[in-house]
Coordinates of C-alpha atoms in Angstrom, one line a residue:
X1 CA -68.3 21.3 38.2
X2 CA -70.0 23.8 40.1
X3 CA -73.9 23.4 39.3
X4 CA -75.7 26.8 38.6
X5 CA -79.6 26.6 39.2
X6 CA -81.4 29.8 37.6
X7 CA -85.1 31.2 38.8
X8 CA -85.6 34.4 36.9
X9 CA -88.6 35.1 39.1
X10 CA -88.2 37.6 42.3
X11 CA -87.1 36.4 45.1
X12 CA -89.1 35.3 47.7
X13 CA -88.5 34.5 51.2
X14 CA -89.6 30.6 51.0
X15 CA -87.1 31.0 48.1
X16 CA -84.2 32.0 50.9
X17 CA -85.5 29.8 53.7
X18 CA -83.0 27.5 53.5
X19 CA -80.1 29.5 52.6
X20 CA -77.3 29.6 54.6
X21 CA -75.0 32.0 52.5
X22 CA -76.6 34.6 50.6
X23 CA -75.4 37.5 48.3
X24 CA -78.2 40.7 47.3
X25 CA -77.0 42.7 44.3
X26 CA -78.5 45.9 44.0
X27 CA -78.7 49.2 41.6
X28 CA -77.1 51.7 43.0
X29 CA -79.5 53.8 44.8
X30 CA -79.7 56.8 47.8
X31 CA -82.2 54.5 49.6
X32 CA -82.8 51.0 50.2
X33 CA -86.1 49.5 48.9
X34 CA -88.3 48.4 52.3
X35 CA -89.2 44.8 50.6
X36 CA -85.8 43.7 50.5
X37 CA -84.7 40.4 52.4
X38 CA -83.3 41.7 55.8
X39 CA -83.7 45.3 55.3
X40 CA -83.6 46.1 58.8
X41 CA -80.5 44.5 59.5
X42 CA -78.6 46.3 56.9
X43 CA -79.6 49.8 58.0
X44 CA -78.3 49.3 61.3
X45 CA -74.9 48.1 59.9
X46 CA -75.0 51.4 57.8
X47 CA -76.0 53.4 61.0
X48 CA -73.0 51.7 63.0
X49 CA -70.3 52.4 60.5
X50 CA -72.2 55.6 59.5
X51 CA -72.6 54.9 55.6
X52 CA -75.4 55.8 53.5
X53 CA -77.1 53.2 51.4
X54 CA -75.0 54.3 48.3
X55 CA -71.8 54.0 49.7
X56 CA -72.3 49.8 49.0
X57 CA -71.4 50.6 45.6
X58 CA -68.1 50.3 47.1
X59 CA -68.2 48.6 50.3
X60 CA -70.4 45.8 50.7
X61 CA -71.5 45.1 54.0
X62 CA -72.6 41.4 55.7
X63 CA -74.6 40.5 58.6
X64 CA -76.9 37.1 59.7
X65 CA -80.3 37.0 58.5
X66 CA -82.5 34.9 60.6
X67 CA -82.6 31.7 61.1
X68 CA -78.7 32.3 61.1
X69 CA -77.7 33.0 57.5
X70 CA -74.8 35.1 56.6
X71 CA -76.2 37.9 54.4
X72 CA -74.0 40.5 52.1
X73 CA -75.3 43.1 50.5
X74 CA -73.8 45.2 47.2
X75 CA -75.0 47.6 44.8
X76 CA -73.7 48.0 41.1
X77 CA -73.2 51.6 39.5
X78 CA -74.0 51.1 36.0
X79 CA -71.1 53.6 35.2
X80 CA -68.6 51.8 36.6
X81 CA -65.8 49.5 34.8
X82 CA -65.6 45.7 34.1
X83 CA -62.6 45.5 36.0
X84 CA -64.5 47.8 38.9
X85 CA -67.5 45.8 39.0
X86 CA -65.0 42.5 38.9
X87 CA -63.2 44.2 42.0
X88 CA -66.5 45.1 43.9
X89 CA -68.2 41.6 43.5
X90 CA -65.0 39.5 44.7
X91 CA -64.7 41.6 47.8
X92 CA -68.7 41.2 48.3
X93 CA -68.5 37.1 47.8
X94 CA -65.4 36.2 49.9
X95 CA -67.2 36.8 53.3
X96 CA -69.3 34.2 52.0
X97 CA -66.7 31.6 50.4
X98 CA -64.4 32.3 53.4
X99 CA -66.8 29.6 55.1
X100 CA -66.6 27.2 52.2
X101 CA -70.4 26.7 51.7
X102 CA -71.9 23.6 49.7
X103 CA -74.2 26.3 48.0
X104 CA -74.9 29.8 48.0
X105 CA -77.9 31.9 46.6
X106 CA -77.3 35.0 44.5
X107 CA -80.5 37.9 44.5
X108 CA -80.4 40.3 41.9
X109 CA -82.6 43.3 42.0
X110 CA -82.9 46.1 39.1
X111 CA -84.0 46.4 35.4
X112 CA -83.0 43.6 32.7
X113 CA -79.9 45.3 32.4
X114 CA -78.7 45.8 35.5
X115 CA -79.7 42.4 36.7
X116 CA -78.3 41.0 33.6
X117 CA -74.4 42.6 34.9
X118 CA -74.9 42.4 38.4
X119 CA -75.5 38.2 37.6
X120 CA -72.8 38.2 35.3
X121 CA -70.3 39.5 37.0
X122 CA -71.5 37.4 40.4
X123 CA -71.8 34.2 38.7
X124 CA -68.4 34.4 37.2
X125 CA -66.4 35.8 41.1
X126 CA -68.3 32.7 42.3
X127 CA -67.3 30.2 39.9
X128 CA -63.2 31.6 39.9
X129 CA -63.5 31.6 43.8
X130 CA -65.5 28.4 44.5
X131 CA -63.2 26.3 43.5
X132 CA -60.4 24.4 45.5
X133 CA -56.7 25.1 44.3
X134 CA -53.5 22.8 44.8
X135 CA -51.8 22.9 48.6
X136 CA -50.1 20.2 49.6
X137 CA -50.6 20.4 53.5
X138 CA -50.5 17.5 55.1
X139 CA -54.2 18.0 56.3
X140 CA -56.4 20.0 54.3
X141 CA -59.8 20.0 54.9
X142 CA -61.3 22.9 52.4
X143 CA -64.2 22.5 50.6
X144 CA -64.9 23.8 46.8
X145 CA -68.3 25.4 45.9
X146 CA -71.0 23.0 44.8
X147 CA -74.1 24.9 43.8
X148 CA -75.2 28.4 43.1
X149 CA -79.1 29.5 43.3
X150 CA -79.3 32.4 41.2
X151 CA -82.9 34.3 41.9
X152 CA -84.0 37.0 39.5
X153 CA -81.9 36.8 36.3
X154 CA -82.0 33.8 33.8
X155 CA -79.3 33.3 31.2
X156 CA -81.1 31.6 28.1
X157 CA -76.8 29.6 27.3
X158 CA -77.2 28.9 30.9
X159 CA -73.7 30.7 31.3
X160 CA -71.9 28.8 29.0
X161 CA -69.0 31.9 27.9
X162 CA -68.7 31.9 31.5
X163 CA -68.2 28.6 32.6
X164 CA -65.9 27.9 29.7
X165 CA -64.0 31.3 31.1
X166 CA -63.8 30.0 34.6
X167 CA -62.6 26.9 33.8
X168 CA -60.0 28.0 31.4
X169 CA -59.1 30.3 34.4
X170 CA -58.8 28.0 36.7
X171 CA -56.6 25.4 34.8
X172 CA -53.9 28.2 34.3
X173 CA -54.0 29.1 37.4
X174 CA -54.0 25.6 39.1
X175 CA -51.2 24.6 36.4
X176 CA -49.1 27.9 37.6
X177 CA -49.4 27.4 41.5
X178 CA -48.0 23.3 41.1
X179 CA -44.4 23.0 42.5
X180 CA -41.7 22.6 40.1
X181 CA -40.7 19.1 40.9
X182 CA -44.8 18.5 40.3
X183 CA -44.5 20.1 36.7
X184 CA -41.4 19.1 35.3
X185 CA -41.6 19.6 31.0
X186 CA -41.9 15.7 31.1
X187 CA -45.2 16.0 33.5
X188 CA -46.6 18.6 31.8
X189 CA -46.8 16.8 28.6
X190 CA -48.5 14.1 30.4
X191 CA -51.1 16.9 31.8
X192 CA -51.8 18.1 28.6
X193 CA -52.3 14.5 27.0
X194 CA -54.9 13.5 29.2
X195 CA -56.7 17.4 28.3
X196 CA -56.2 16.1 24.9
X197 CA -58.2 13.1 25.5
X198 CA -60.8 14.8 27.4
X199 CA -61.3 17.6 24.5
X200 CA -60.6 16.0 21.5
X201 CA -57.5 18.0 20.2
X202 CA -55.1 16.8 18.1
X203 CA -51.9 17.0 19.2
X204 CA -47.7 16.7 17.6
X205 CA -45.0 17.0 20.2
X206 CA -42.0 18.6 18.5
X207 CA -39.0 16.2 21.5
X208 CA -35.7 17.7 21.7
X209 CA -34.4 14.8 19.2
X210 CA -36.9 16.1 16.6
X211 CA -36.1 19.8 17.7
X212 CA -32.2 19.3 16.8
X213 CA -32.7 17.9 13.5
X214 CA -34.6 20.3 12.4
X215 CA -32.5 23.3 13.5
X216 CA -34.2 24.6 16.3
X217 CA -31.3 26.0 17.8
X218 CA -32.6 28.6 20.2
X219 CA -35.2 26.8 21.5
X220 CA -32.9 23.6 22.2
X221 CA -29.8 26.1 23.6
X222 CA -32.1 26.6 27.0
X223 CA -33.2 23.1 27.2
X224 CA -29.6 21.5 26.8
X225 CA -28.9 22.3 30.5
X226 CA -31.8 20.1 31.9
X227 CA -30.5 16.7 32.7
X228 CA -33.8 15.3 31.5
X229 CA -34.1 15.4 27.7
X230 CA -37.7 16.1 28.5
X231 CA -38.1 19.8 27.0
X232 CA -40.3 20.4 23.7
X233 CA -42.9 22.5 21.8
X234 CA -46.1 20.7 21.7
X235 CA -48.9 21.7 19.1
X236 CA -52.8 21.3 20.0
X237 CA -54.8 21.6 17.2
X238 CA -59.0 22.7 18.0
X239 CA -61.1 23.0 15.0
X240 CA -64.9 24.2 14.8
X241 CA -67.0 23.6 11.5
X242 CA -68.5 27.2 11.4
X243 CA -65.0 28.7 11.6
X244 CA -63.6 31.5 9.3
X245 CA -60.3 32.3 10.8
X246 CA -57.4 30.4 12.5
X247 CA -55.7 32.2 15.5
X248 CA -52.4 31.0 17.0
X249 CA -51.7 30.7 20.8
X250 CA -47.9 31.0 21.9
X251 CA -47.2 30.3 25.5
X252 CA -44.1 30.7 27.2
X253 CA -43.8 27.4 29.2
X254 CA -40.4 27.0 31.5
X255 CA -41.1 25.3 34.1
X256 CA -38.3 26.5 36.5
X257 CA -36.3 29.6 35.6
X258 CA -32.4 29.1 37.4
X259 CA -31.5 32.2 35.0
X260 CA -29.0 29.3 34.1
X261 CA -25.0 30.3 34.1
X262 CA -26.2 34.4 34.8
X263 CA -27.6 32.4 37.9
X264 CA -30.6 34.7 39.7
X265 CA -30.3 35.5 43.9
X266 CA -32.5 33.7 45.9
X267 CA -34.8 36.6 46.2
X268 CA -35.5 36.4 42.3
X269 CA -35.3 32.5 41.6
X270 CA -38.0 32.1 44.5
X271 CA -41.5 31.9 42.6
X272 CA -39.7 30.8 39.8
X273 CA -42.2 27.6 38.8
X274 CA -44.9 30.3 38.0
X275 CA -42.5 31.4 35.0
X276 CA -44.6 28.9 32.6
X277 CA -47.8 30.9 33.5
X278 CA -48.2 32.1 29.2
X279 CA -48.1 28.4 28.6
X280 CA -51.1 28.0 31.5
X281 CA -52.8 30.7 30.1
X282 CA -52.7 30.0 26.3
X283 CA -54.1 26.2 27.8
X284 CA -56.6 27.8 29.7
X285 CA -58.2 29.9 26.6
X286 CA -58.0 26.7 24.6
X287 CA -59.8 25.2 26.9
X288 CA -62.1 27.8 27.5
X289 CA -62.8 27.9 23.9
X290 CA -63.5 25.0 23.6
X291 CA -66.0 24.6 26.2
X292 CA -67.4 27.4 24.7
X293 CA -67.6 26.2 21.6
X294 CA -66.3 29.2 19.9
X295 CA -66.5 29.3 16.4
X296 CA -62.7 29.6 15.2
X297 CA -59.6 27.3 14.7
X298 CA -57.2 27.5 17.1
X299 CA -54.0 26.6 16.8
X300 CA -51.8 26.2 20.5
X301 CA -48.0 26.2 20.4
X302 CA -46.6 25.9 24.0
X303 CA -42.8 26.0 24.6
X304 CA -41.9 23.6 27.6
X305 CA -38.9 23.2 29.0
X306 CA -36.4 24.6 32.3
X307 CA -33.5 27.0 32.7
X308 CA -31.1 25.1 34.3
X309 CA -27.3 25.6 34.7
X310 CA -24.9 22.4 33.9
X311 CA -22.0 22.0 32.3
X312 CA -24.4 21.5 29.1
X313 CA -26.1 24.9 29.3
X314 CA -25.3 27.7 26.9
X315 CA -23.3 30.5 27.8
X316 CA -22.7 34.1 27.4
X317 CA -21.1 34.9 24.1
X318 CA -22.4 31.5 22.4
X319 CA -23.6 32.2 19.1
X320 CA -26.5 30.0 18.1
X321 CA -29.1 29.5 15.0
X322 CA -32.6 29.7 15.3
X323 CA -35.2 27.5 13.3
X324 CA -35.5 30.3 10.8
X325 CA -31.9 30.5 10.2
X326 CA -30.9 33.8 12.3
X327 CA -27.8 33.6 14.0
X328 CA -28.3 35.2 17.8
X329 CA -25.3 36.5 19.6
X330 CA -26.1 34.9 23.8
X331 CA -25.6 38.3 25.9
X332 CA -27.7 36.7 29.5
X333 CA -28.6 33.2 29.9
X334 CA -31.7 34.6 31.9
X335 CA -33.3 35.9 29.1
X336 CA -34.4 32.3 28.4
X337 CA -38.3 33.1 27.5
X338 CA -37.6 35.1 24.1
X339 CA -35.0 32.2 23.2
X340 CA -37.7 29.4 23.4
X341 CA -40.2 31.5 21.6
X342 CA -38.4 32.4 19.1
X343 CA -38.4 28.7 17.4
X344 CA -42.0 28.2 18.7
X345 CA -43.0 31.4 16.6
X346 CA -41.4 30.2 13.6
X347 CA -43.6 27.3 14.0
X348 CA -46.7 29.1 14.5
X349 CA -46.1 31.5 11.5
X350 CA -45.6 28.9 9.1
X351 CA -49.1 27.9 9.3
X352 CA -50.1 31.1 8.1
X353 CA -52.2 32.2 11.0
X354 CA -54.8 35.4 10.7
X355 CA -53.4 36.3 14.0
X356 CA -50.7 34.7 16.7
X357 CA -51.1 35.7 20.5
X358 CA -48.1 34.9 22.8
X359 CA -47.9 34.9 26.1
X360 CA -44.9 35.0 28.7
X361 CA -43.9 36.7 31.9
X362 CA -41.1 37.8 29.9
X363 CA -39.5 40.9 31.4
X364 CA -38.5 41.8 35.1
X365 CA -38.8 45.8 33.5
X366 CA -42.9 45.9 32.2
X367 CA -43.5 44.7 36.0
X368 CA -41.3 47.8 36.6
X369 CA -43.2 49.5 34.3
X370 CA -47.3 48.6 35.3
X371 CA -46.5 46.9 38.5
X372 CA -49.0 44.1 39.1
X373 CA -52.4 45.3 37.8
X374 CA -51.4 46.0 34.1
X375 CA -49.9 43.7 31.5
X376 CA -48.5 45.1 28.5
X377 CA -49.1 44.8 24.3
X378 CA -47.2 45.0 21.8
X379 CA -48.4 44.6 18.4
X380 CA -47.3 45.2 14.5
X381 CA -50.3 45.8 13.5
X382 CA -52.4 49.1 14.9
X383 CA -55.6 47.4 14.7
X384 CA -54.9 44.7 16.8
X385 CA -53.8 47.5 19.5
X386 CA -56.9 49.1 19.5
X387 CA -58.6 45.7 19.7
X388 CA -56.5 44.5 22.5
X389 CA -57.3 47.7 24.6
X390 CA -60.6 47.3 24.4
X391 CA -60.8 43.5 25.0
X392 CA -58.9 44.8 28.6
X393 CA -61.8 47.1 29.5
X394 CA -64.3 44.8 28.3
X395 CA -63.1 41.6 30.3
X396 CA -61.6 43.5 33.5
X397 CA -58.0 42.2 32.8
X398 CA -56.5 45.5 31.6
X399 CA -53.6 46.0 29.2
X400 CA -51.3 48.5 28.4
X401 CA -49.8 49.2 24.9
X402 CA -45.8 49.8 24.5
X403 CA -44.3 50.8 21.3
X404 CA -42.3 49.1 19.0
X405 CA -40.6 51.3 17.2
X406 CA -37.4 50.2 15.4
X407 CA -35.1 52.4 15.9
X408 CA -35.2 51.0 19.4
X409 CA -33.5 47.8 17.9
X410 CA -30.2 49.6 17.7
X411 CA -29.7 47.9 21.0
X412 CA -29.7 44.1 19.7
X413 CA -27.3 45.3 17.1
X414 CA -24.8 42.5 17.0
X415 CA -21.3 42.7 15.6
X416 CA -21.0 38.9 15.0
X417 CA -24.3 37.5 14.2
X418 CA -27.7 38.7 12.7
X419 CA -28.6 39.8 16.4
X420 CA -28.4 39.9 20.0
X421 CA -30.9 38.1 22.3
X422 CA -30.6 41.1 24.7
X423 CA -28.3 44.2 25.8
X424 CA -26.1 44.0 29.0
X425 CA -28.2 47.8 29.8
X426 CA -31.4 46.3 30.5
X427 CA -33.1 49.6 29.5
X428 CA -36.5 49.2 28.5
X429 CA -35.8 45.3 27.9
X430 CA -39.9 44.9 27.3
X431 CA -39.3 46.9 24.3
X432 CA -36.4 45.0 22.8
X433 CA -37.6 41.4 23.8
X434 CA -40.6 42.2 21.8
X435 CA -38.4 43.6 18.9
X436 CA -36.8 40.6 19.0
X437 CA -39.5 38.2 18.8
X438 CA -40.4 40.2 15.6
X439 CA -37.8 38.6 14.0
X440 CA -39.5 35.4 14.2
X441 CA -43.3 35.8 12.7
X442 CA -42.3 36.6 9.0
X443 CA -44.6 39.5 9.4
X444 CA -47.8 37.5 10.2
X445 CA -50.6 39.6 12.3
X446 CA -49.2 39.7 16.0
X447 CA -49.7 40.5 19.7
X448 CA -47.3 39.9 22.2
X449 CA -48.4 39.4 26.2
X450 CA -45.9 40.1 28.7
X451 CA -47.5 39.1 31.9
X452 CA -47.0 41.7 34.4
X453 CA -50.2 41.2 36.4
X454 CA -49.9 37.3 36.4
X455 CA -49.4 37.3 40.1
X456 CA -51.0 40.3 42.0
X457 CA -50.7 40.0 45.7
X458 CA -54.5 40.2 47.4
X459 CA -55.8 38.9 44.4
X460 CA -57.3 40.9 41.2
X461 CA -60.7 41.8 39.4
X462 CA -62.5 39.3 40.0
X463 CA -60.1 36.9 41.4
X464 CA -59.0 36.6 45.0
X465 CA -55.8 34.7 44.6
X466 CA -52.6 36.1 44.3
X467 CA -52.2 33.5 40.9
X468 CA -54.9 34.9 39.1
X469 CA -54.8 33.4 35.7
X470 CA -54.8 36.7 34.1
X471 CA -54.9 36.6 30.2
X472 CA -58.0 34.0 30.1
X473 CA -61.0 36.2 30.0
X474 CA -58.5 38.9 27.7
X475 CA -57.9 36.5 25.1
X476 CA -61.6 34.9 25.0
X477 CA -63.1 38.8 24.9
X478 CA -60.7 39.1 22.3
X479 CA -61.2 36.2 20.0
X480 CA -64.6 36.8 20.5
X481 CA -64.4 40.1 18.7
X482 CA -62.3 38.9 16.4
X483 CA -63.5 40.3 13.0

């Protein structure tokens, strides 16, 4: 836990004497004010790379203050985006978390407002960055952030939305980077019992012998390949006494993707243990809800299991019968993900949910679509679009929306069962995945995630590492505004 100590008062330079990594926010402005700490030394690193003052609005710029402290200096435009601002303070604080500090101090400079985003958006870059995420070298001597002095803003919940955030971010993203052979369906479970303990969640594993007798059949077609009967759908239930609606998380958890008899080329199964990043990410909103304390109920369904190929796994022209009782014509056994959310969306519906959320990196063709900086909506309901949209803008993790029109599901048109899981095409397969998962909500209020931007080489918004946990500050900007 990375401590936050606030002093809403101006800084000072006892205040910075014994700082050894510091960060200065500033309004935009054509000049630089002649009181602020090391002034001197950032006009001769603007003369040397011949920048005006302005220009730090998007280039911040470091030097050593005396007795030896590494400085960076920034300024905010109020005009630009969340995800802008995000961008601009990661790139200002990474000089400074490069050298993996015990503490650094934070100045903010500017009217209420504009030290009330500039601390905001600093706080959180710190608290995603700070902290230490799995490597398995045999030596590793990095250090996580301990402490932030913030000087000149005071936040009266002492950051609490943001904390919970962070944290929330940082399990999905720790969860996603583990090795496969570290995060197995089997260790997973055990992961999330011990959150349970720690967060008082209640908690019903639905085990592959429960999931065959009650006729999950999609769900338990990808799992039958593993040979460790370790696959299941596990349910975590939060609850809040002030709440007035219930949301449902889906996550998409398979843990290793093989693409199963439709086996992938090395080039495409590498990176495959990050394919359970919607399970990480609905965790990580749970978790950051909870923290948070968010008035709702929250319902978490996360589908766990691998995509393995044995003489047990299902084939290509299979026919099998999901939990709902549609019969689903096999056309690739790499389209795994919408197979093991169908069943786990039958589930969530039939608690009669004001809105389910599910989450998957689901489709090789929306990366082809948005590349890495987008992920893409879908949704059957229009005001759930409009709310999604603007959750992206307002949290910096930006979405897209698709349509789901449905004439496009001529394409899962099936001449032996209700319908296919896919077509052999592959054209605009985001589109007819998420037409297919409609088949399984039984019309209940409905957005559906596919995780383009859930790894973004150099990092993203706020977020230096290529795993950026995108989806956690989406979906709590979201509930948030849930009305």
């Amino acid at each position: 836990m990375i401590k936050i100590v606030q002093n809403p008062s101006p800084v000072s330079g006892n205040a910075l004497a014994k700082a050894s990594h510091v960060l200065f926010v500033m309004p935009k402005a054509k000049s630089l004010a002649v009181t602020l700490p090391g002034v001197d030394t950032l006009q001769a690193r603007l003369t040397r790379r011949h920048m005006k003052p302005d220009e730090l609005a998007k280039t911040p710029l470091s030097g050593d203050l005396e007795p030896g402290a590494l400085a960076v200096w920034v300024m905010l435009d109020a005009k630009q985006s969340t995800f802008e601002r995000h961008t601009l303070m990661r790139k200002a604080l990474m000089p400074l978390l490069d050298e993996q500090p015990k503490e650094i101090a934070i100045v903010v400079f500017g009217g209420a407002g504009e030290r009330r985003l500039a601390a905001e958006a600093a706080i959180y870059a710190a608290l995603v960055n700070g902290a230490v995420l799995p490597q398995r070298k045999k030596k590793d001597e990095r250090r996580s952030l301990q402490k932030i002095s913030l000087h000149g803003y005071k936040a009266e919940d002492d950051f609490a939305l943001l904390r919970g955030q962070a944290e929330g971010n940082e399990l999905a993203r720790e969860l996603t980077m583990l090795p496969a052979n570290e995060l197995t369906p089997g260790l997973y479970r055990e992961r999330i019992r011990k959150l349970v303990r720690e967060n008082d969640w209640k908690c019903a594993e639905y085990d592959m012998k429960k999931l065959r007798k009650i006729g999950a059949g999609a769900f338990v077609a990808v799992a039958q390949g593993s040979s460790e009967d370790d696959a299941a759908i596990v349910h975590l239930r939060y609850r809040h006494p002030d709440a007035k609606k219930t949301v449902a998380l889906v996550g998409k958890g398979i843990c290793f993707d093989t693409g199963g008899h439709n086996l992938k080329p090395a080039r495409y199964m590498h990176g495959m243990h990050e394919d359970m990043n919607g399970s990480a990410v609905s965790l990580g909103i749970l978790l950051a809800a909870t923290r948070a304390s968010l008035p709702l109920n929250i319902d978490c369904w996360l589908a766990l299991a691998q995509n393995h190929i044995s003489p047990k796994a299902y084939k290509q022209n299979d026919v099998v019968t999901a939990l709902n009782g549609t019969t689903i014509e096999i056309i690739h056994t790499d389209a795994e993900g919408r197979m093991v959310l169908a069943d786990t969306l039958t589930l969530a519906a039939r608690e009669k949910p004001d809105l389910i959320v599910d989450f998957a990196t689901l489709t090789g063709s929306m990366a082809t679509a948005l590349g890495a900086r987008y992920s893409g909506i879908f949704s059957n309901r229009e005001k759930f679009v409009e709310q999604a949209v603007a959750a992206g803008k307002a949290s910096g993790e930006r979405v897209c929306a698709f349509p789901l029109d449905a004439d496009y599901e001529e394409g899962l048109e099936s001449q032996i069962a209700d319908i296919k899981q896919c077509s052999m095409e592959g054209e605009a397969d985001h589109i007819l995945a998420a037409r297919f998962l409609m088949r399984f909500i039984e019309d209940a209020p409905w957005l559906h995630v596919d995780l383009s931007a859930s790894n973004c080489k150099g990092g993203l918004g706020a977020v230096a590492s290529d795993v950026n946990g995108f989806g956690v500050g989406w979906g709590m900007e979201l509930l948030r505004g849930l009305k």
